[in-house]
XYZ file of C-alpha atoms in Angstrom:
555
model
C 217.072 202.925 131.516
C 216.897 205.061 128.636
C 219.613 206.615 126.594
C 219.874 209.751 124.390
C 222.472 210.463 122.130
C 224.013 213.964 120.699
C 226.923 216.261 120.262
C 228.319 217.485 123.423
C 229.350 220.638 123.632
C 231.274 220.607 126.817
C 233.398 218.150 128.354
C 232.015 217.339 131.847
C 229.245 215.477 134.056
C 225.793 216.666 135.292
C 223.752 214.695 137.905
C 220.102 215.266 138.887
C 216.311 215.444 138.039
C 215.114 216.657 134.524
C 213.261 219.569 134.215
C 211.521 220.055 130.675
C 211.249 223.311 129.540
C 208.235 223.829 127.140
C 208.339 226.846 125.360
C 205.796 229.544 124.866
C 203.365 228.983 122.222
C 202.241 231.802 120.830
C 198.967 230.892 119.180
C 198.208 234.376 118.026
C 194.175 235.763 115.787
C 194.287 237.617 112.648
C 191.170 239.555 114.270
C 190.612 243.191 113.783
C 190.632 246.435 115.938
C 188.829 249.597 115.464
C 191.385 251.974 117.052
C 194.820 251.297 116.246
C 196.092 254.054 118.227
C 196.095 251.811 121.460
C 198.086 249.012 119.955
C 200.303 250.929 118.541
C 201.067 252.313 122.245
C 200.984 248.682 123.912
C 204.136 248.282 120.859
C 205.709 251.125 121.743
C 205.842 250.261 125.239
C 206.812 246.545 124.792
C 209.511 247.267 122.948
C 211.174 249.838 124.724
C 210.792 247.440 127.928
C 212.123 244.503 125.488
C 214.906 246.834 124.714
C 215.584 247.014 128.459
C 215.378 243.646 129.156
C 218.118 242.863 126.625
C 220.851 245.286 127.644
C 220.351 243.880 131.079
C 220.808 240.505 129.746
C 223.919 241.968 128.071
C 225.124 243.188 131.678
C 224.242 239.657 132.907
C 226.223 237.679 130.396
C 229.069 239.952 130.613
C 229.188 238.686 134.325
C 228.348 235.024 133.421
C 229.719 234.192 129.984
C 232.440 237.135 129.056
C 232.451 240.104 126.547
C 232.544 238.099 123.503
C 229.657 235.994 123.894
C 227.484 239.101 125.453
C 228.065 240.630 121.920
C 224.616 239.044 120.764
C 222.695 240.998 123.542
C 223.814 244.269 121.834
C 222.662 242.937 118.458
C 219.143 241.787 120.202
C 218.984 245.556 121.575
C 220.216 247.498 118.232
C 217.627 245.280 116.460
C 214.547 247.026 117.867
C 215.581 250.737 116.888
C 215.850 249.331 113.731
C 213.906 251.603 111.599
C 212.433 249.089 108.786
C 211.517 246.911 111.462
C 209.604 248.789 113.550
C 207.877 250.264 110.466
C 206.761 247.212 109.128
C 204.730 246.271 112.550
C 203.149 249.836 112.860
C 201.871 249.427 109.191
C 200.202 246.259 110.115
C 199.021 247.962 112.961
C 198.153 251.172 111.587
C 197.415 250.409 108.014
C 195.715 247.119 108.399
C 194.388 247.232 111.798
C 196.283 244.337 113.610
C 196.965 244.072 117.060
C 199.985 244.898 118.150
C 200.604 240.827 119.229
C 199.332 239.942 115.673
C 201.976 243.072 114.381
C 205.299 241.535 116.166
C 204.402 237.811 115.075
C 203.761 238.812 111.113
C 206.612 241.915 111.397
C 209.749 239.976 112.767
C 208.878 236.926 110.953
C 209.076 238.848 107.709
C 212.571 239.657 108.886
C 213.811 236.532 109.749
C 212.820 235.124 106.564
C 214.715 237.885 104.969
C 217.642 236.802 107.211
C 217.202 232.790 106.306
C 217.262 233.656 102.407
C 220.201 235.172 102.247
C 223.116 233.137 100.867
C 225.849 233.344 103.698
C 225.506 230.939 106.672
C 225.692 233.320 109.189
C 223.003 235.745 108.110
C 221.205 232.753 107.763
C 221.950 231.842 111.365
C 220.751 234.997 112.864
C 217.423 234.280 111.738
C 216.972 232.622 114.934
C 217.936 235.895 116.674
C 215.248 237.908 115.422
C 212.886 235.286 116.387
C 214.083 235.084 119.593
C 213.575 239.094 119.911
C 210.425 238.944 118.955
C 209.766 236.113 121.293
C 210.417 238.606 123.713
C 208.172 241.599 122.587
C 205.331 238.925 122.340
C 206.220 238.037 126.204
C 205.707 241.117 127.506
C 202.623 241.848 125.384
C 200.777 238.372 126.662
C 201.903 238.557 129.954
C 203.884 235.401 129.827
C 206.271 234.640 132.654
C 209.880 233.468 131.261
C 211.391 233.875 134.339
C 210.275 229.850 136.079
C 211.789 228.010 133.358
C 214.008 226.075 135.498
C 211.644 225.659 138.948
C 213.103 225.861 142.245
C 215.432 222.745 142.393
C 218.778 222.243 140.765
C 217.955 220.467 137.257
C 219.188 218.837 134.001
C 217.313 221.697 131.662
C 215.751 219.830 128.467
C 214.306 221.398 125.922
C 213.620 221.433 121.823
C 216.293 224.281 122.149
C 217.134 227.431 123.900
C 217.311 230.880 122.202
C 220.509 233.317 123.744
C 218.394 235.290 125.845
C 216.603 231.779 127.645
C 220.161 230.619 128.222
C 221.545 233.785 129.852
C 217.988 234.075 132.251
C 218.951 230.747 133.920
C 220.078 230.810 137.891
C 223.127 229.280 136.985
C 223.183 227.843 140.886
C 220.598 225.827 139.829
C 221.642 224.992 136.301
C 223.550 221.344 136.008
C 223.666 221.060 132.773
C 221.274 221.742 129.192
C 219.984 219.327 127.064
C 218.434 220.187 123.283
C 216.701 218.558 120.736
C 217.951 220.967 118.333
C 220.859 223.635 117.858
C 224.355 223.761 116.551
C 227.562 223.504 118.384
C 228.568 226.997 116.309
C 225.299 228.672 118.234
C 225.744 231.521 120.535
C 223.288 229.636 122.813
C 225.990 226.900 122.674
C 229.061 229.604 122.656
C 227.153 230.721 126.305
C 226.915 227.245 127.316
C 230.941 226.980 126.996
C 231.495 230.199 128.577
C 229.306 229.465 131.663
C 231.201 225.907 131.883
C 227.724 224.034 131.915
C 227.606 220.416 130.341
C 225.315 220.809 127.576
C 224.379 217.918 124.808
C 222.591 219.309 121.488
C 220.810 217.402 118.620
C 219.858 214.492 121.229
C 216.756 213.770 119.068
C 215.478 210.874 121.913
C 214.040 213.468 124.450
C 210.799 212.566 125.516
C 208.737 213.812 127.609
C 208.388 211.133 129.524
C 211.814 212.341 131.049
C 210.164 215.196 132.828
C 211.166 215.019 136.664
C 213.382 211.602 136.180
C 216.559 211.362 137.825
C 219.241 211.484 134.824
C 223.656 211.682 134.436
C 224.678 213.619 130.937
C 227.863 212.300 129.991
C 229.437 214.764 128.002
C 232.551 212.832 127.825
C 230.468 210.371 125.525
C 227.938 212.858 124.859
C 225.272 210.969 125.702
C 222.114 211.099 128.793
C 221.384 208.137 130.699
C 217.263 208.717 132.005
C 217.070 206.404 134.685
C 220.539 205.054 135.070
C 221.887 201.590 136.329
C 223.438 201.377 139.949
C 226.529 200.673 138.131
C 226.572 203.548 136.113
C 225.495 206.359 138.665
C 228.624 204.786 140.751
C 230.817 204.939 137.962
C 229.887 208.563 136.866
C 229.665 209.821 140.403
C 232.802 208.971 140.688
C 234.204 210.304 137.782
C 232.138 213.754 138.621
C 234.124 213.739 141.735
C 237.070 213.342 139.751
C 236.538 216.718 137.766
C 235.474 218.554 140.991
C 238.913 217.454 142.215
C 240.924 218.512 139.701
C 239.050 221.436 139.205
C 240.289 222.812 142.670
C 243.696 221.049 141.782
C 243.913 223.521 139.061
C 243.783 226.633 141.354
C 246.829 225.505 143.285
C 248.848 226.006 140.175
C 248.491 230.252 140.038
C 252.030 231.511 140.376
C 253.686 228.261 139.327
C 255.582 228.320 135.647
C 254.433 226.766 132.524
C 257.561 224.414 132.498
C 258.000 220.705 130.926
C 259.283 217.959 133.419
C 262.424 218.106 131.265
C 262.717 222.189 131.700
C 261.426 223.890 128.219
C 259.234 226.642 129.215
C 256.540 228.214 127.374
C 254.239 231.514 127.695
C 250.299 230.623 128.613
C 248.382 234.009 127.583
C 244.546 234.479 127.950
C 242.273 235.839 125.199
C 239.991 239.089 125.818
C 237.476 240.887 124.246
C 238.046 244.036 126.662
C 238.677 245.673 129.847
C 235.994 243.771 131.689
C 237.951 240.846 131.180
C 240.393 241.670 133.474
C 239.014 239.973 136.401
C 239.134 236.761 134.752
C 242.758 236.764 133.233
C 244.072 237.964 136.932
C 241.645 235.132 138.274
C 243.156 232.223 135.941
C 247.145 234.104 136.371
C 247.453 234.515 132.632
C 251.100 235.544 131.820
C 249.589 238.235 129.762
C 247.252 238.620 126.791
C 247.796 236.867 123.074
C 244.625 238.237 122.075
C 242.918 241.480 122.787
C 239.860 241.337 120.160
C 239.902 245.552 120.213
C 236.841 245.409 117.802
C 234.625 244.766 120.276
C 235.494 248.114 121.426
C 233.595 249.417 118.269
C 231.158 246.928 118.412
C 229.689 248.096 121.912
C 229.239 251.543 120.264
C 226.383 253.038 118.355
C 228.892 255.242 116.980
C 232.761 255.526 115.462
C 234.842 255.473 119.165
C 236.593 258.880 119.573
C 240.661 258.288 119.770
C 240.318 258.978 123.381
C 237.815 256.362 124.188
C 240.397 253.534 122.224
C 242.742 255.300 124.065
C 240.961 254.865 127.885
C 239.939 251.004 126.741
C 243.379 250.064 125.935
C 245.262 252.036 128.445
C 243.426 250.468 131.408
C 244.280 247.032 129.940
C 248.299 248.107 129.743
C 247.893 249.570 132.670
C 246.380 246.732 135.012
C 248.561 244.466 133.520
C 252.079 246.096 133.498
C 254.470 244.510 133.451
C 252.966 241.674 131.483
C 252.602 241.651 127.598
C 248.912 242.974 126.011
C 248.939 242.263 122.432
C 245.965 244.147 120.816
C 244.951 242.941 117.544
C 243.314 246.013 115.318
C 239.982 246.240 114.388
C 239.061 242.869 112.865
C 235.573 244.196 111.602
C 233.383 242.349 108.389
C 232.654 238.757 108.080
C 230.534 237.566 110.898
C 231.099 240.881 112.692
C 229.552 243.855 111.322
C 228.805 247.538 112.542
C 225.864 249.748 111.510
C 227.371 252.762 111.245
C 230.179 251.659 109.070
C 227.831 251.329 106.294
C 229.534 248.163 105.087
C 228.220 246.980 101.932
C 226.397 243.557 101.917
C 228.636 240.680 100.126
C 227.545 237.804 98.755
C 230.982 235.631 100.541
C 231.862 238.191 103.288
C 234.400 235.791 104.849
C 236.732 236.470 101.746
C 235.593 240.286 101.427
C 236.070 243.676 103.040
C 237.352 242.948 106.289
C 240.049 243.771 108.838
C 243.077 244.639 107.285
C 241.356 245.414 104.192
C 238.864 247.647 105.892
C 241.876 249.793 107.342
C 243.987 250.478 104.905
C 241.258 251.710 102.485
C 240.289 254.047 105.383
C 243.066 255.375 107.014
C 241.203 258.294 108.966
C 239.607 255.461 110.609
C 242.650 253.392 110.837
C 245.003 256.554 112.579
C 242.334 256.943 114.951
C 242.678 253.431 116.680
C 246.718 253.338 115.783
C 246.873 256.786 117.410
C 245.210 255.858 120.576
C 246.854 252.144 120.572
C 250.586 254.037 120.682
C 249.712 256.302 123.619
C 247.892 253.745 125.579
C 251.549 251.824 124.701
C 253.314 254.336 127.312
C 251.464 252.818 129.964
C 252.720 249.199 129.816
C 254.299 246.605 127.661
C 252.036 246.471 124.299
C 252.053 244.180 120.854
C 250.184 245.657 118.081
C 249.176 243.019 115.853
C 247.875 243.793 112.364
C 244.804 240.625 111.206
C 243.767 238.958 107.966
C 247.618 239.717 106.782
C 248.204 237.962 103.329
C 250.800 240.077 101.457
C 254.555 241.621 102.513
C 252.670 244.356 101.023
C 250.372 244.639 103.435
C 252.210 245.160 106.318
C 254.475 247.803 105.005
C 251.946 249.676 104.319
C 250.103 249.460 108.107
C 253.557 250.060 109.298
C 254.005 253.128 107.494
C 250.664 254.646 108.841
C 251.978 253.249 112.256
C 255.267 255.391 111.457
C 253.343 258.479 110.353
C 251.174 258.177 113.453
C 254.013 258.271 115.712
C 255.085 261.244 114.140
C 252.526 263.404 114.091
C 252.393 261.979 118.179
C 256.500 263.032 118.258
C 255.185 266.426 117.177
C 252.650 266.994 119.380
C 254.909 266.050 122.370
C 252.633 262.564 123.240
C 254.425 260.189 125.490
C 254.211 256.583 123.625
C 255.812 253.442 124.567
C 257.939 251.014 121.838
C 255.069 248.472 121.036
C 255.932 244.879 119.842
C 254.754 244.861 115.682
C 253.079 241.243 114.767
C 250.549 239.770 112.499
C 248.100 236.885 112.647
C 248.769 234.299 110.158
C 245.237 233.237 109.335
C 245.082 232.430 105.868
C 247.295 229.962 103.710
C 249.123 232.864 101.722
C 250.475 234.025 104.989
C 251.307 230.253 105.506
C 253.575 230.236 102.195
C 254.722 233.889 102.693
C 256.075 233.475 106.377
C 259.885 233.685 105.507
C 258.968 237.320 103.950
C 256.727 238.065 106.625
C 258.943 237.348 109.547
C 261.322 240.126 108.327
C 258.893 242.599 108.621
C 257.678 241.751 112.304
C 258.468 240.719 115.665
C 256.014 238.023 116.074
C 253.211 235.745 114.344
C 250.181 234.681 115.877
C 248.660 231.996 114.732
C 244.676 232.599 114.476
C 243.715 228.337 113.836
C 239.969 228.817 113.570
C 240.605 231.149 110.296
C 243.513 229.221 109.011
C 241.147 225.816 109.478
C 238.353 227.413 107.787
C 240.547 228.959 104.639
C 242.651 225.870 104.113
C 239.644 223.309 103.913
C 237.163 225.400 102.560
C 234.322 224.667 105.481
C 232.792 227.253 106.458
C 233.201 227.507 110.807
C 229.994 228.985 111.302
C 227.772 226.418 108.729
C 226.402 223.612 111.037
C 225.916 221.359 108.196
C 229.581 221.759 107.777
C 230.219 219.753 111.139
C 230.673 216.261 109.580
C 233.282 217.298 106.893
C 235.155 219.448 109.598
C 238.729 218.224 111.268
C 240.083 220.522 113.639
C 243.377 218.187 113.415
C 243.543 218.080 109.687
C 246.900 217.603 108.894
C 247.110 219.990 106.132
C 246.379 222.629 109.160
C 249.014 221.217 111.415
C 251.890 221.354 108.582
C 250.672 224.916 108.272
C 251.304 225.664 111.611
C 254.959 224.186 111.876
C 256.001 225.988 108.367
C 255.057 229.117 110.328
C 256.970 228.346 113.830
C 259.875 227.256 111.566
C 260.066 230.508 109.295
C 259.460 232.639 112.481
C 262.111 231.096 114.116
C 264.662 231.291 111.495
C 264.407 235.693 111.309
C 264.752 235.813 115.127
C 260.288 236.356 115.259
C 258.203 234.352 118.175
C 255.231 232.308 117.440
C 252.090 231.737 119.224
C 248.516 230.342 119.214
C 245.965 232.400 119.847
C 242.867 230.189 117.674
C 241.028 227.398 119.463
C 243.579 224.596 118.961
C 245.771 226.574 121.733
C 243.624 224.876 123.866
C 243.313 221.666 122.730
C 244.832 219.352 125.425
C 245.518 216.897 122.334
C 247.795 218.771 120.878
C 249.594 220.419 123.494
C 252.777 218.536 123.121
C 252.838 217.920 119.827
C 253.064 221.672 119.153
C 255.392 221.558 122.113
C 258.139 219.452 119.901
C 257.017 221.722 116.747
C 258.749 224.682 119.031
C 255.901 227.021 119.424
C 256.402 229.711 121.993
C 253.260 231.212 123.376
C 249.794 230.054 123.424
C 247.074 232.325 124.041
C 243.503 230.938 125.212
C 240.340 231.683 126.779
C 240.637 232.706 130.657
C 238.988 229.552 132.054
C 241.431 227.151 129.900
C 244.922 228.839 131.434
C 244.940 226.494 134.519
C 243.855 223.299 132.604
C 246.510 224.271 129.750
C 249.594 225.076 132.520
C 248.282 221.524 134.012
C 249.377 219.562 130.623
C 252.624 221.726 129.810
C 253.618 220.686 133.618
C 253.047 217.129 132.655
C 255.106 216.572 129.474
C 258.847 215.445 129.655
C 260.388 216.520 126.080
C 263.165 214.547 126.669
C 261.431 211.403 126.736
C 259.374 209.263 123.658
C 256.347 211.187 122.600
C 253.272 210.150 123.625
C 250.969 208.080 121.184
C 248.372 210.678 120.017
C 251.666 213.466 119.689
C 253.690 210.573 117.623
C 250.379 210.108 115.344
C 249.997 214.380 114.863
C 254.035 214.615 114.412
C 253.545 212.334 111.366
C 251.308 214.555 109.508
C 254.576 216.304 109.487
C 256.640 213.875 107.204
């Protein structure tokens, strides 16, 4: 028996035969061509069909994965209109002669070197992304099939890693589970992986591939392989595979049932969405409603400023479907490690302290009316929060709500029907933190947004794999943070949720249970898991260990 070790990425159990995935090599001649004029056509014509290829891996991992972790498909698409690219591989195809294989290689290369030397970590990160596009160009160019990857049998898939677009090709019916040499559990490869619910174990630096075809279990629990495993253990992980498929349909029989303690305190279980097309999923999980809509990912899946009545169509089918449950719609939480073309942001050297959300809209208020505008009509349709990110300042919010105000009016004037939307802010940052007694005056509820809070209040950047050691997604300094907040919310009459990644930590479900939250807001596939611990607590009793060791971070 052999045994590989990593970082899992998903809790959960895959059994079968390996399958390792070589990728293409691309061994690519600096020759010369006479004409140019043909290679410059076989470009043209790659990348367009590239192009293709990556919205309808955008379509696909809507499907699969969800809106948010599509997003990257968009970015793969936009990234082959872009101008300077595509005019740095003609040049070496016109100017020098290249062909157009040689062209793509030296061209997006150039770019993602441009990418890696720039000094934040997530422009450095999406150096892999234009490699990956390229990848593709070059594919289509050599005739190389990228389709087989996995063969024809269910598998364990093991490879060095696994760019976006290899991860969203795979026949997830005959995907168990993803193994990599390389990667970081920040990756959108491994942000997929999560979304498609497939165990997957990064960094596991013993693949050989001697594995190739062996019968294998990956542990995720202990996020480890075992090649070749003992009698013992395939009985012992069978069974606890079992286990999970179990519980898994266990889950479903909890739709329609309340998110209520043994001992009777009830609390609100909301999903997370990036957009209308995540409907399905929060009706599919029976989400009481939604914490989170992320409504830039309306502007994000535009090459151009939305109108105000295509905001107002995206969030009035939302209300709409939902009614009578609650949609709170965060505004447009652009900059950082989301950024738009046609907003002509400038670049920053520390973008995750820069221009961004809030900041963004109140220093354009054209742009900010537009989406308030739409957001109060859509609010006639259904039971709407409007919740204003990146809040750090009493200031702040006085000011949104006076554009809010002078929105409404100029709506009251024009005889618009508009509903009486819910006002709240995400407390994100520790000046919120400190500020909460003022804030909670001003609004009706907070939401607590934990991966932004983490990443302000210990200075690690989320995003930075190199980061991973230092990072503590239980840091107490965050947890005290997060009862200051439920406790100032709750003494000026304002609720408090979760709407960050803690929410659905099963760890720390009761602890922030006893700290009094009211809401928490998650992804779609963690509602039933989440309902499953609330059900399971008893309030009235002694807390648990692991609750009594969080609770005295508190002290």
């Amino acid at each position: 028996m052999q045994v590989g070790t990593g970082i899992s990425i998903l809790n959960g159990i895959a059994i079968g035969k390996i399958k390792i995935f070589k990728a293409p090599t691309y061994e690519i001649s600096d020759s010369l061509v006479e004409d140019p004029i043909p290679e410059l056509d076989r470009y043209e014509k790659a990348r367009v069909k590239a192009q293709e290829q990556q919205n309808a891996l955008y379509k696909k991992a809507v499907k699969a994965a969800g809106e948010d972790s599509a997003g990257i498909f968009e970015f793969h698409a936009e990234m082959l209109d872009d101008d300077d690219l595509n005019d740095s591989v003609k040049s070496i195809i016109a100017d020098q002669k290249h062909t157009a294989e040689y062209a793509v290689k030296q061209g997006f290369a150039n770019m993602a070197q441009m990418f890696k030397e720039m000094d934040n970590p997530y422009f450095q990160a999406r150096s892999t992304d234009v490699i990956d596009v390229g990848n593709c160009v070059l594919d289509i160019l050599l005739g190389n099939d990228t389709e087989s990857m996995q063969g024809t049998e269910p598998c364990i898939l093991v490879a060095e890693d696994l760019a976006p677009s290899d991860t969203v090709k795979l026949d997830k019916s005959k995907l168990l589970g993803m193994i990599t040499r390389e990667g970081s559990s920040n990756s959108h490869t491994a942000i997929l992986a999560r979304s498609m619910n497939t165990p997957t174990l990064i960094q596991c630096k013993q693949i050989d591939d001697s594995w190739d075809g062996k019968f294998a279990i990956l542990d995720g629990y202990n996020s480890c392989v075992y090649v070749e495993p003992t009698q013992d253990l395939i009985d012992t992980l069978t069974a606890k595979h079992n286990e999970d498929l179990k519980k898994e349909a266990l889950l479903k029989e909890l739709k329609g049932k309340t998110n209520t303690t043994i001992d009777g305190r009830t609390i609100k279980v909301f999903a997370n969405i990036g957009g209308p097309q995540d409907i399905g999923a929060v009706q599919e999980n029976d989400a009481e409603g939604i914490g989170l809509f992320r409504s830039e990912f309306v502007y994000l899946g535009s090459t151009k400023e939305p109108t105000e009545d295509e905001q107002f169509e995206a969030y009035k089918r939302v209300v709409e479907t939902l009614a009578p449950k609650l949609v709170v719609i965060r505004t447009c939480d652009i900059g950082a490690d989301k950024t738009i073309d046609w907003m002509n942001l400038d670049h920053e050297t520390n973008p995750a302290l820069g221009y961004r959300a809030i900041r963004i809209c109140l220093t354009r208020k054209d742009f900010f009316k537009r989406q308030l505008r739409a957001l109060l009509r859509a609010s006639a349709y259904g039971n709407m929060g409007i919740m204003f990110p990146m809040i750090i300042s009493v200031r702040e919010v006085r000011e949104a709500k006076e554009i809010l105000a002078e929105c409404r009016r100029e709506l009251e004037n024009e005889n618009v029907k508009m509903g009486n939307p819910q006002i709240g802010i995400m407390v994100e940052t520790p000046a919120a933190v400190l500020c909460a007694d003022e804030l909670a005056e001003e609004v009706d509820f907070f939401s607590l947004g934990t991966n932004d809070l983490t990443q302000y209040t210990t200075a690690i950047d989320r995003v930075n794999a190199k980061l991973e050691p230092f990072a503590d997604s239980h840091h107490p300094a965050v947890l005290r943070e997060i009862k200051m907040t439920i406790d100032a919310g709750h003494r000026h009459n304002c609720w408090v949720g979760i709407c960050g990644e803690l929410g659905a930590d099963l760890a720390l479900t009761e602890t922030f249970l006893r700290m009094g939250i009211d809401e928490l807001s998650v992804n779609a596939k963690s509602v039933l898991p989440l309902r499953k611990e609330i059900r399971s607590i008893d309030l009235s009793k002694p807390m648990s260990e692991k609750a009594q060791k969080f609770m005295n971070y508190l002290k």
